[in-house]
Amino acid sequence: LKTNSPQLMVKMIGHYRYVDQLKLPLYEVLLVPFYVHGKAIGTMWAVAHSDQKKFDSEDLRRLTTLTRFASAG
């Protein structure tokens, strides 16, 4: 949220204690800010559980569209 822009994270282990406890393979995580009344209040996450999937610009476009749609309500 601090950057107010989408973020692509790799090797998330150690960054989020809750995520570490899940013991799931997280190869990449794409985070897009979620807005309510123009204020970023959280993020939507898309997670790649395999190293065979790398997020691309189309994935970013889709997740951004979803966050905008959800924020409109």
GROMACS .gro file of N, CA and C in nm, residues 5-64:
model
  180
    5SER      N    1   0.089   0.124  -0.584
    5SER     CA    2   0.099   0.068  -0.718
    5SER      C    3   0.110  -0.084  -0.707
    6PRO      N    4   0.083  -0.154  -0.817
    6PRO     CA    5   0.097  -0.300  -0.815
    6PRO      C    6   0.241  -0.341  -0.784
    7GLN      N    7   0.254  -0.457  -0.719
    7GLN     CA    8   0.385  -0.510  -0.683
    7GLN      C    9   0.393  -0.657  -0.722
    8LEU      N   10   0.506  -0.698  -0.771
    8LEU     CA   11   0.533  -0.839  -0.797
    8LEU      C   12   0.637  -0.883  -0.697
    9MET      N   13   0.602  -0.983  -0.617
    9MET     CA   14   0.695  -1.031  -0.514
    9MET      C   15   0.736  -1.174  -0.546
   10VAL      N   16   0.863  -1.202  -0.525
   10VAL     CA   17   0.915  -1.338  -0.537
   10VAL      C   18   0.984  -1.370  -0.405
   11LYS      N   19   0.989  -1.499  -0.375
   11LYS     CA   20   1.052  -1.544  -0.250
   11LYS      C   21   0.994  -1.470  -0.130
   12MET      N   22   0.865  -1.488  -0.108
   12MET     CA   23   0.794  -1.417  -0.001
   12MET      C   24   0.825  -1.469   0.138
   13ILE      N   25   0.886  -1.587   0.148
   13ILE     CA   26   0.913  -1.645   0.279
   13ILE      C   27   0.988  -1.543   0.364
   14GLY      N   28   0.939  -1.522   0.483
   14GLY     CA   29   1.002  -1.428   0.575
   14GLY      C   30   0.945  -1.288   0.572
   15HIS      N   31   0.865  -1.256   0.471
   15HIS     CA   32   0.808  -1.122   0.462
   15HIS      C   33   0.676  -1.108   0.539
   16TYR      N   34   0.598  -1.215   0.539
   16TYR     CA   35   0.467  -1.214   0.606
   16TYR      C   36   0.457  -1.337   0.696
   17ARG      N   37   0.452  -1.318   0.824
   17ARG     CA   38   0.449  -1.429   0.920
   17ARG      C   39   0.331  -1.522   0.892
   18TYR      N   40   0.213  -1.467   0.865
   18TYR     CA   41   0.096  -1.551   0.838
   18TYR      C   42   0.118  -1.638   0.715
   19VAL      N   43   0.173  -1.582   0.611
   19VAL     CA   44   0.198  -1.657   0.488
   19VAL      C   45   0.298  -1.769   0.515
   20ASP      N   46   0.400  -1.742   0.594
   20ASP     CA   47   0.498  -1.845   0.629
   20ASP      C   48   0.432  -1.965   0.697
   21GLN      N   49   0.333  -1.939   0.780
   21GLN     CA   50   0.265  -2.046   0.854
   21GLN      C   51   0.182  -2.137   0.764
   22LEU      N   52   0.145  -2.090   0.647
   22LEU     CA   53   0.065  -2.171   0.555
   22LEU      C   54   0.143  -2.288   0.497
   23LYS      N   55   0.273  -2.276   0.492
   23LYS     CA   56   0.360  -2.383   0.439
   23LYS      C   57   0.322  -2.421   0.296
   24LEU      N   58   0.290  -2.321   0.214
   24LEU     CA   59   0.255  -2.343   0.074
   24LEU      C   60   0.368  -2.292  -0.015
   25PRO      N   61   0.386  -2.356  -0.131
   25PRO     CA   62   0.486  -2.303  -0.224
   25PRO      C   63   0.432  -2.176  -0.290
   26LEU      N   64   0.499  -2.066  -0.270
   26LEU     CA   65   0.460  -1.939  -0.330
   26LEU      C   66   0.576  -1.889  -0.414
   27TYR      N   67   0.567  -1.907  -0.544
   27TYR     CA   68   0.678  -1.870  -0.630
   27TYR      C   69   0.673  -1.723  -0.669
   28GLU      N   70   0.555  -1.675  -0.699
   28GLU     CA   71   0.536  -1.532  -0.728
   28GLU      C   72   0.402  -1.490  -0.670
   29VAL      N   73   0.396  -1.365  -0.627
   29VAL     CA   74   0.271  -1.309  -0.578
   29VAL      C   75   0.256  -1.171  -0.642
   30LEU      N   76   0.143  -1.151  -0.707
   30LEU     CA   77   0.111  -1.023  -0.769
   30LEU      C   78   0.009  -0.954  -0.679
   31LEU      N   79   0.044  -0.835  -0.630
   31LEU     CA   80  -0.044  -0.760  -0.540
   31LEU      C   81  -0.087  -0.631  -0.609
   32VAL      N   82  -0.218  -0.603  -0.604
   32VAL     CA   83  -0.273  -0.482  -0.664
   32VAL      C   84  -0.356  -0.410  -0.557
   33PRO      N   85  -0.332  -0.280  -0.537
   33PRO     CA   86  -0.407  -0.206  -0.435
   33PRO      C   87  -0.558  -0.211  -0.460
   34PHE      N   88  -0.632  -0.215  -0.351
   34PHE     CA   89  -0.779  -0.215  -0.352
   34PHE      C   90  -0.825  -0.083  -0.291
   35TYR      N   91  -0.911  -0.013  -0.362
   35TYR     CA   92  -0.952   0.121  -0.321
   35TYR      C   93  -1.100   0.127  -0.280
   36VAL      N   94  -1.129   0.210  -0.182
   36VAL     CA   95  -1.265   0.244  -0.145
   36VAL      C   96  -1.269   0.396  -0.133
   37HIS      N   97  -1.356   0.457  -0.211
   37HIS     CA   98  -1.368   0.603  -0.214
   37HIS      C   99  -1.233   0.669  -0.243
   38GLY      N  100  -1.155   0.608  -0.334
   38GLY     CA  101  -1.028   0.665  -0.375
   38GLY      C  102  -0.912   0.642  -0.281
   39LYS      N  103  -0.935   0.573  -0.171
   39LYS     CA  104  -0.828   0.548  -0.073
   39LYS      C  105  -0.790   0.400  -0.076
   40ALA      N  106  -0.661   0.372  -0.089
   40ALA     CA  107  -0.613   0.234  -0.087
   40ALA      C  108  -0.629   0.177   0.054
   41ILE      N  109  -0.705   0.067   0.065
   41ILE     CA  110  -0.731   0.009   0.197
   41ILE      C  111  -0.677  -0.133   0.211
   42GLY      N  112  -0.630  -0.190   0.104
   42GLY     CA  113  -0.579  -0.326   0.108
   42GLY      C  114  -0.528  -0.367  -0.029
   43THR      N  115  -0.499  -0.495  -0.045
   43THR     CA  116  -0.451  -0.546  -0.172
   43THR      C  117  -0.521  -0.676  -0.208
   44MET      N  118  -0.537  -0.697  -0.338
   44MET     CA  119  -0.581  -0.826  -0.390
   44MET      C  120  -0.455  -0.899  -0.433
   45TRP      N  121  -0.451  -1.028  -0.405
   45TRP     CA  122  -0.334  -1.109  -0.436
   45TRP      C  123  -0.368  -1.214  -0.540
   46ALA      N  124  -0.276  -1.236  -0.632
   46ALA     CA  125  -0.278  -1.352  -0.722
   46ALA      C  126  -0.149  -1.427  -0.694
   47VAL      N  127  -0.160  -1.557  -0.672
   47VAL     CA  128  -0.045  -1.636  -0.629
   47VAL      C  129  -0.015  -1.745  -0.730
   48ALA      N  130   0.113  -1.757  -0.766
   48ALA     CA  131   0.160  -1.867  -0.850
   48ALA      C  132   0.221  -1.971  -0.757
   49HIS      N  133   0.164  -2.091  -0.758
   49HIS     CA  134   0.212  -2.198  -0.671
   49HIS      C  135   0.312  -2.290  -0.742
   50SER      N  136   0.349  -2.255  -0.863
   50SER     CA  137   0.443  -2.335  -0.941
   50SER      C  138   0.542  -2.242  -1.009
   51ASP      N  139   0.664  -2.288  -1.024
   51ASP     CA  140   0.763  -2.206  -1.094
   51ASP      C  141   0.742  -2.209  -1.244
   52GLN      N  142   0.642  -2.284  -1.290
   52GLN     CA  143   0.609  -2.289  -1.433
   52GLN      C  144   0.528  -2.169  -1.478
   53LYS      N  145   0.471  -2.095  -1.384
   53LYS     CA  146   0.387  -1.979  -1.416
   53LYS      C  147   0.458  -1.852  -1.373
   54LYS      N  148   0.476  -1.761  -1.465
   54LYS     CA  149   0.529  -1.628  -1.436
   54LYS      C  150   0.421  -1.527  -1.473
   55PHE      N  151   0.394  -1.434  -1.384
   55PHE     CA  152   0.293  -1.333  -1.413
   55PHE      C  153   0.342  -1.241  -1.524
   56ASP      N  154   0.249  -1.196  -1.606
   56ASP     CA  155   0.282  -1.106  -1.716
   56ASP      C  156   0.187  -0.987  -1.717
   57SER      N  157   0.198  -0.902  -1.816
   57SER     CA  158   0.118  -0.780  -1.822
   57SER      C  159  -0.032  -0.810  -1.834
   58GLU      N  160  -0.067  -0.921  -1.896
   58GLU     CA  161  -0.209  -0.958  -1.906
   58GLU      C  162  -0.264  -0.996  -1.768
   59ASP      N  163  -0.186  -1.066  -1.689
   59ASP     CA  164  -0.228  -1.099  -1.553
   59ASP      C  165  -0.248  -0.972  -1.471
   60LEU      N  166  -0.157  -0.876  -1.486
   60LEU     CA  167  -0.169  -0.749  -1.415
   60LEU      C  168  -0.295  -0.676  -1.459
   61ARG      N  169  -0.322  -0.674  -1.589
   61ARG     CA  170  -0.442  -0.607  -1.640
   61ARG      C  171  -0.568  -0.670  -1.582
   62ARG      N  172  -0.574  -0.802  -1.578
   62ARG     CA  173  -0.692  -0.872  -1.527
   62ARG      C  174  -0.713  -0.844  -1.378
   63LEU      N  175  -0.606  -0.852  -1.299
   63LEU     CA  176  -0.621  -0.829  -1.155
   63LEU      C  177  -0.656  -0.683  -1.127
   64THR      N  178  -0.599  -0.591  -1.205
   64THR     CA  179  -0.634  -0.450  -1.190
   64THR      C  180  -0.779  -0.427  -1.223
   0.00000   0.00000   0.00000
